[in-house]
Coordinates of C-alpha atoms and ligand atoms in Angstrom, one line a residue:
X1 CA 49.8 -56.5 -95.2
X2 CA 48.5 -53.6 -93.1
X3 CA 48.2 -50.4 -95.2
X4 CA 49.2 -47.2 -93.5
X5 CA 46.8 -44.3 -93.7
X6 CA 48.0 -41.5 -96.0
X7 CA 47.7 -37.7 -95.4
X8 CA 47.1 -35.7 -98.5
X9 CA 49.7 -32.8 -98.5
X10 CA 48.7 -29.3 -99.6
X11 CA 49.9 -30.1 -103.2
X12 CA 47.9 -33.3 -103.4
X13 CA 50.9 -35.6 -102.8
X14 CA 50.1 -38.5 -100.4
X15 CA 52.4 -39.1 -97.5
X16 CA 52.1 -42.2 -95.3
X17 CA 51.2 -41.2 -91.7
X18 CA 53.7 -43.6 -90.3
X19 CA 57.3 -43.9 -91.4
X20 CA 60.6 -45.1 -90.1
X21 CA 63.4 -42.7 -88.8
X22 CA 67.1 -43.5 -89.0
X23 CA 68.7 -40.8 -86.8
X24 CA 71.7 -42.3 -85.0
X25 CA 71.5 -45.6 -86.9
X26 CA 75.2 -46.1 -87.8
X27 CA 75.8 -46.4 -91.6
X28 CA 76.9 -50.0 -91.2
X29 CA 73.6 -51.0 -89.5
X30 CA 71.3 -48.8 -91.6
X31 CA 70.8 -51.2 -94.5
X32 CA 69.6 -54.0 -92.2
X33 CA 67.4 -51.6 -90.2
X34 CA 65.7 -50.2 -93.3
X35 CA 65.3 -53.7 -94.7
X36 CA 63.6 -54.8 -91.5
X37 CA 61.3 -51.8 -91.7
X38 CA 60.4 -52.5 -95.3
X39 CA 59.8 -56.1 -94.5
X40 CA 57.5 -55.1 -91.7
X41 CA 55.5 -52.9 -94.1
X42 CA 56.9 -49.4 -93.7
X43 CA 57.1 -47.5 -97.0
X44 CA 58.2 -44.1 -95.7
X45 CA 61.8 -43.6 -94.6
X46 CA 63.1 -40.4 -92.9
X47 CA 66.8 -39.7 -93.2
X48 CA 69.0 -36.6 -93.4
X49 CA 72.4 -35.7 -94.8
X50 CA 73.5 -35.1 -91.2
X51 CA 72.8 -38.7 -90.3
X52 CA 75.6 -39.9 -92.6
X53 CA 73.5 -42.9 -93.8
X54 CA 71.8 -41.7 -97.0
X55 CA 73.9 -44.1 -99.1
X56 CA 73.0 -47.0 -96.8
X57 CA 69.3 -46.1 -97.1
X58 CA 69.7 -46.0 -100.9
X59 CA 71.3 -49.5 -100.9
X60 CA 68.4 -50.9 -98.8
X61 CA 65.9 -49.3 -101.2
X62 CA 67.6 -50.6 -104.3
X63 CA 68.0 -54.1 -102.9
X64 CA 64.3 -54.2 -101.8
X65 CA 63.1 -54.2 -105.3
X66 CA 60.1 -52.1 -104.2
X67 CA 59.0 -49.6 -106.9
X68 CA 59.8 -46.0 -106.3
X69 CA 56.2 -45.0 -106.5
X70 CA 55.4 -47.3 -103.6
X71 CA 58.0 -45.6 -101.4
X72 CA 58.1 -42.2 -99.7
X73 CA 61.6 -41.0 -99.0
X74 CA 62.5 -37.9 -97.0
X75 CA 65.9 -36.3 -96.6
X76 CA 67.0 -33.0 -95.1
X77 CA 69.4 -30.3 -96.1
X78 CA 72.0 -29.9 -93.4
X79 CA 72.8 -26.5 -91.9
X80 CA 76.3 -26.1 -93.4
X81 CA 74.6 -26.1 -96.9
X82 CA 72.1 -23.4 -96.4
X83 CA 72.1 -20.7 -99.1
X84 CA 70.8 -21.0 -102.7
X85 CA 73.7 -22.5 -104.6
X86 CA 74.9 -24.6 -101.7
X87 CA 71.4 -26.1 -101.4
X88 CA 71.3 -27.1 -105.1
X89 CA 74.7 -28.8 -104.7
X90 CA 73.7 -30.5 -101.5
X91 CA 70.5 -31.9 -103.1
X92 CA 72.5 -33.4 -106.0
X93 CA 74.8 -35.1 -103.5
X94 CA 72.0 -36.5 -101.5
X95 CA 70.3 -37.8 -104.6
X96 CA 73.5 -39.5 -105.7
X97 CA 73.9 -41.1 -102.3
X98 CA 70.2 -42.2 -102.1
X99 CA 70.3 -43.5 -105.7
X100 CA 67.0 -41.9 -106.5
X101 CA 65.7 -40.2 -109.7
X102 CA 63.2 -38.1 -107.7
X103 CA 62.8 -37.4 -104.0
X104 CA 59.5 -37.4 -102.3
X105 CA 60.1 -34.8 -99.6
X106 CA 63.1 -32.4 -99.0
X107 CA 63.2 -30.4 -95.8
X108 CA 65.4 -27.6 -94.5
X109 CA 66.7 -29.3 -91.4
X110 CA 66.9 -26.2 -89.0
X111 CA 66.0 -22.6 -89.5
X112 CA 69.2 -21.2 -87.9
X113 CA 67.6 -17.7 -87.6
X114 CA 70.8 -16.0 -86.6
X115 CA 72.3 -16.8 -90.0
X116 CA 69.2 -15.5 -91.8
X117 CA 69.7 -17.8 -94.8
X118 CA 66.5 -19.8 -94.7
X119 CA 64.7 -17.7 -97.3
X120 CA 67.4 -18.1 -99.9
X121 CA 67.5 -21.8 -99.0
X122 CA 63.7 -22.0 -99.5
X123 CA 64.0 -20.4 -102.9
X124 CA 66.4 -23.2 -103.9
X125 CA 63.9 -25.8 -102.6
X126 CA 61.2 -24.1 -104.7
X127 CA 63.4 -24.4 -107.8
X128 CA 63.9 -28.1 -107.1
X129 CA 60.2 -28.5 -106.8
X130 CA 59.3 -26.5 -109.9
X131 CA 61.9 -28.5 -111.8
X132 CA 60.2 -31.7 -110.7
X133 CA 63.1 -33.1 -108.8
X134 CA 61.2 -33.4 -105.6
X135 CA 57.5 -34.1 -105.1
X136 CA 57.1 -32.0 -102.0
X137 CA 59.2 -29.5 -100.1
X138 CA 59.0 -28.5 -96.4
X139 CA 60.8 -27.4 -93.4
X140 CA 61.9 -28.9 -90.0
X141 CA 62.1 -27.2 -86.6
X142 CA 60.4 -24.1 -87.9
X143 CA 58.6 -22.0 -85.4
X144 CA 55.6 -19.9 -86.5
X145 CA 57.7 -16.8 -86.9
X146 CA 60.1 -18.6 -89.2
X147 CA 57.2 -20.0 -91.2
X148 CA 55.5 -16.6 -91.4
X149 CA 58.5 -15.2 -93.3
X150 CA 58.5 -18.2 -95.7
X151 CA 54.8 -17.7 -96.3
X152 CA 55.2 -14.0 -96.8
X153 CA 58.3 -14.1 -99.1
X154 CA 58.1 -17.5 -100.8
X155 CA 56.0 -18.8 -103.7
X156 CA 55.3 -22.3 -102.4
X157 CA 53.6 -23.1 -99.0
X158 CA 55.7 -25.7 -97.2
X159 CA 54.0 -29.1 -97.3
X160 CA 55.4 -30.3 -94.0
X161 CA 56.9 -29.0 -90.8
X162 CA 58.8 -31.7 -89.0
X163 CA 59.2 -30.7 -85.3
X164 CA 59.9 -32.4 -82.0
X165 CA 56.5 -33.5 -80.8
X166 CA 55.3 -36.0 -78.1
X167 CA 53.1 -35.9 -75.1
X168 CA 55.8 -34.0 -73.1
X169 CA 56.0 -31.4 -75.9
X170 CA 52.5 -31.1 -77.4
X171 CA 53.4 -28.1 -79.6
X172 CA 49.9 -26.7 -79.6
X173 CA 51.0 -23.4 -81.1
X174 CA 53.0 -24.9 -83.9
X175 CA 50.3 -27.5 -84.7
X176 CA 47.7 -24.8 -84.8
X177 CA 49.8 -22.5 -87.1
X178 CA 50.6 -25.5 -89.4
X179 CA 46.9 -26.5 -89.6
X180 CA 45.8 -22.9 -90.3
X181 CA 48.1 -22.8 -93.3
X182 CA 47.6 -26.3 -94.7
X183 CA 51.0 -27.5 -93.5
X184 CA 51.2 -31.1 -92.3
X185 CA 52.9 -31.5 -88.9
X186 CA 55.4 -34.4 -88.6
X187 CA 56.5 -35.5 -85.2
X188 CA 60.2 -36.2 -84.6
X189 CA 61.2 -38.2 -81.5
X190 CA 57.6 -39.2 -81.3
X191 CA 58.4 -41.6 -78.4
X192 CA 60.4 -38.9 -76.7
X193 CA 63.4 -41.1 -77.5
X194 CA 61.9 -44.1 -75.7
X195 CA 62.7 -42.7 -72.2
X196 CA 60.6 -41.8 -69.2
X197 CA 57.4 -41.1 -71.2
X198 CA 56.9 -44.8 -71.8
X199 CA 56.9 -45.4 -68.1
X200 CA 54.4 -42.7 -67.3
X201 CA 51.5 -44.2 -65.2
X202 CA 48.8 -42.9 -67.5
X203 CA 50.6 -44.3 -70.5
X204 CA 51.2 -47.7 -68.8
X205 CA 47.6 -47.8 -67.5
X206 CA 46.1 -47.1 -70.9
X207 CA 48.4 -49.7 -72.5
X208 CA 47.4 -52.3 -70.0
X209 CA 43.7 -51.6 -70.4
X210 CA 43.9 -51.9 -74.2
X211 CA 46.3 -54.8 -74.2
X212 CA 48.9 -52.8 -76.1
X213 CA 52.4 -51.5 -75.3
X214 CA 53.2 -48.0 -74.1
X215 CA 54.9 -47.1 -77.4
X216 CA 51.8 -48.2 -79.3
X217 CA 49.6 -46.0 -77.1
X218 CA 51.9 -43.0 -77.7
X219 CA 52.0 -43.6 -81.5
X220 CA 48.2 -43.9 -81.5
X221 CA 48.0 -40.6 -79.7
X222 CA 50.0 -39.0 -82.5
X223 CA 47.9 -40.6 -85.3
X224 CA 44.7 -39.5 -83.7
X225 CA 45.9 -36.0 -83.5
X226 CA 46.7 -36.1 -87.2
X227 CA 50.5 -36.0 -86.9
X228 CA 52.8 -37.9 -89.2
X229 CA 55.1 -40.1 -87.1
X230 CA 58.5 -41.5 -87.8
X231 CA 59.6 -43.7 -84.8
X232 CA 63.2 -45.1 -84.9
X233 CA 64.3 -48.5 -83.7
X234 CA 67.1 -50.9 -84.5
X235 CA 65.3 -53.6 -82.6
X236 CA 63.3 -55.8 -85.0
X237 CA 60.6 -56.6 -82.5
X238 CA 60.1 -52.9 -81.8
X239 CA 60.1 -52.1 -85.5
X240 CA 57.1 -54.5 -85.9
X241 CA 55.5 -53.3 -82.6
X242 CA 55.6 -49.6 -83.8
X243 CA 54.0 -50.6 -87.1
X244 CA 51.1 -52.5 -85.4
X245 CA 49.1 -49.5 -84.4
X246 CA 46.1 -49.6 -86.7
X247 CA 44.0 -52.2 -85.0
X248 CA 42.8 -50.2 -82.0
X249 CA 41.8 -46.6 -81.1
X250 CA 42.2 -44.4 -78.0
X251 CA 39.1 -42.8 -76.5
X252 CA 39.0 -39.0 -76.6
X253 CA 39.6 -39.1 -72.8
X254 CA 42.8 -41.2 -73.4
X255 CA 44.0 -38.7 -76.0
X256 CA 43.3 -35.8 -73.6
X257 CA 45.0 -37.6 -70.7
X258 CA 48.2 -38.0 -72.7
X259 CA 48.1 -34.4 -73.9
X260 CA 47.9 -33.4 -70.3
X261 CA 51.5 -34.7 -69.8
X262 CA 52.6 -31.6 -71.8
X263 CA 55.5 -29.8 -69.9
X264 CA 57.5 -28.0 -72.6
X265 CA 59.8 -31.1 -72.3
X266 CA 62.2 -30.8 -75.2
X267 CA 64.7 -33.7 -75.6
X268 CA 66.5 -31.8 -78.4
X269 CA 67.7 -28.3 -79.2
X270 CA 65.6 -25.1 -79.2
X271 CA 65.0 -24.1 -82.8
X272 CA 65.2 -20.4 -82.0
X273 CA 68.8 -20.7 -80.8
X274 CA 70.2 -23.9 -82.3
X275 CA 73.2 -23.2 -84.5
X276 CA 75.5 -26.0 -85.5
X277 CA 77.2 -27.2 -88.6
Ligands
NDP1 N1 64.2 -33.0 -87.9 C1 64.9 -33.2 -86.8 O1 65.6 -32.3 -86.3 C2 65.0 -34.5 -86.1 C3 64.4 -35.6 -86.8 N2 64.4 -36.8 -86.2 C4 63.8 -38.0 -86.9 O2 62.8 -38.6 -86.1 C5 63.1 -40.0 -85.9 C6 62.7 -40.5 -84.6 O3 63.2 -39.8 -83.5 P1 64.3 -40.4 -82.5 O4 65.0 -39.2 -81.9 O5 65.0 -41.4 -83.2 O6 63.4 -40.8 -81.3 P2 62.1 -41.8 -81.1 O7 61.2 -41.1 -80.2 O8 61.7 -42.5 -82.3 O9 62.8 -42.9 -80.1 C7 63.8 -43.8 -80.5 C8 64.3 -44.5 -79.3 O10 63.2 -45.2 -78.7 C9 63.5 -46.6 -78.6 N3 62.3 -47.3 -79.0 C10 61.8 -47.4 -80.3 N4 60.6 -48.1 -80.3 C11 60.4 -48.5 -79.0 C12 59.4 -49.3 -78.4 N5 58.4 -49.8 -79.1 N6 59.5 -49.5 -77.0 C13 60.6 -48.9 -76.3 N7 61.5 -48.2 -76.9 C14 61.5 -48.0 -78.2 C15 64.7 -46.8 -79.6 O11 65.5 -47.9 -79.2 P3 66.2 -49.0 -80.2 O12 66.5 -48.3 -81.4 O13 67.3 -49.4 -79.4 O14 65.1 -50.1 -80.3 C16 65.4 -45.5 -79.5 O15 66.3 -45.5 -78.4 C17 64.6 -40.0 -86.1 O16 65.1 -41.3 -86.4 C18 64.8 -39.0 -87.3 O17 64.4 -39.7 -88.5 C19 64.9 -37.0 -84.9 C20 65.5 -36.0 -84.2 C21 65.6 -34.6 -84.8
LIG2 O1 68.4 -35.8 -85.5 C1 68.2 -34.7 -86.1 O2 67.6 -34.6 -87.2 C2 68.8 -33.5 -85.5 O3 68.8 -32.5 -86.1 C3 69.4 -33.5 -84.2 O4 70.2 -34.6 -84.0 C4 70.2 -32.3 -83.8 O5 71.1 -32.1 -84.8 C5 70.8 -32.5 -82.5 O6 70.1 -33.1 -81.6 C6 72.1 -31.9 -82.2 O7 72.4 -32.0 -80.9

């Protein structure tokens, strides 16, 4: 079976560079989707309390019989649970739902700067890390200014920053800041939600030339930039297609041509202003 390259995080923990996302997968369909992904070879699963499907992910993991040390499971603390004590309680609840002894990666889902609770929240993640309940801790949707405060006031450097990232939103500043501080950048909505990006002439031409699909070309672009990617699909053929991205490479010119699609094209909320939950 294809083995996925791993990135060594800043604490030495190894994270698969390709994983499977389950946002908007209804709980009743999640077990089947995760099983399909595990059968295809994925070993990293990205969920969140907000997705409402942690328990279904946990069932799929338990039924798979795959050893915990071969899996890499990420979940995220939802906005309504920010704050030190609330975070510790929310973590316990996620672990019960996931049925895990130890989590691989726990992320603060959004910074919510107007609430100004993410530093207290980060302290709780640090406690979970120091107590050995999670192998790595990180953040999601953090802009450099938010990360700067965590670096200045925290004791642990976040291992990962998971942000919206695809050729319409290349996130050069965030990626540069992350890289400068040893933080791995993980791309959410790596396919820009499977929309217009996959019909861009440059993406289609490149795919045709290489005998690959547009989604595979976009995922290759991420991998060659060094991003962690977590495409989501409930379509088994696409789940397999998105995993089959290790048998070809893009030329530097192809990578540059996709990067030139950058247009500040967010599909999701702006982290500086998003405040929900
Ligand atoms: N931290 C955060 O704030 C966020 C994190 N995430 C994480 O990132 C993951 C991925 O992001 P997501 O928003 O789901 O978007 P993606 O960019 O992964 O796109 C998913 C969409 O693309 C379609 N698709 C998947 N593969 C292909 C393919 N090969 N060809 C054509 N279409 C395809 C899917 O359709 P179908 O399923 O019908 O096959 C689905 O509609 C999430 O599942 C979640 O884990 C996402 C948003 C925010
Ligand atoms: O999918 C996620 O992880 C998200 O945080 C987003 O869904 C986000 O909550 C959103 O898009 C709300 O409109």
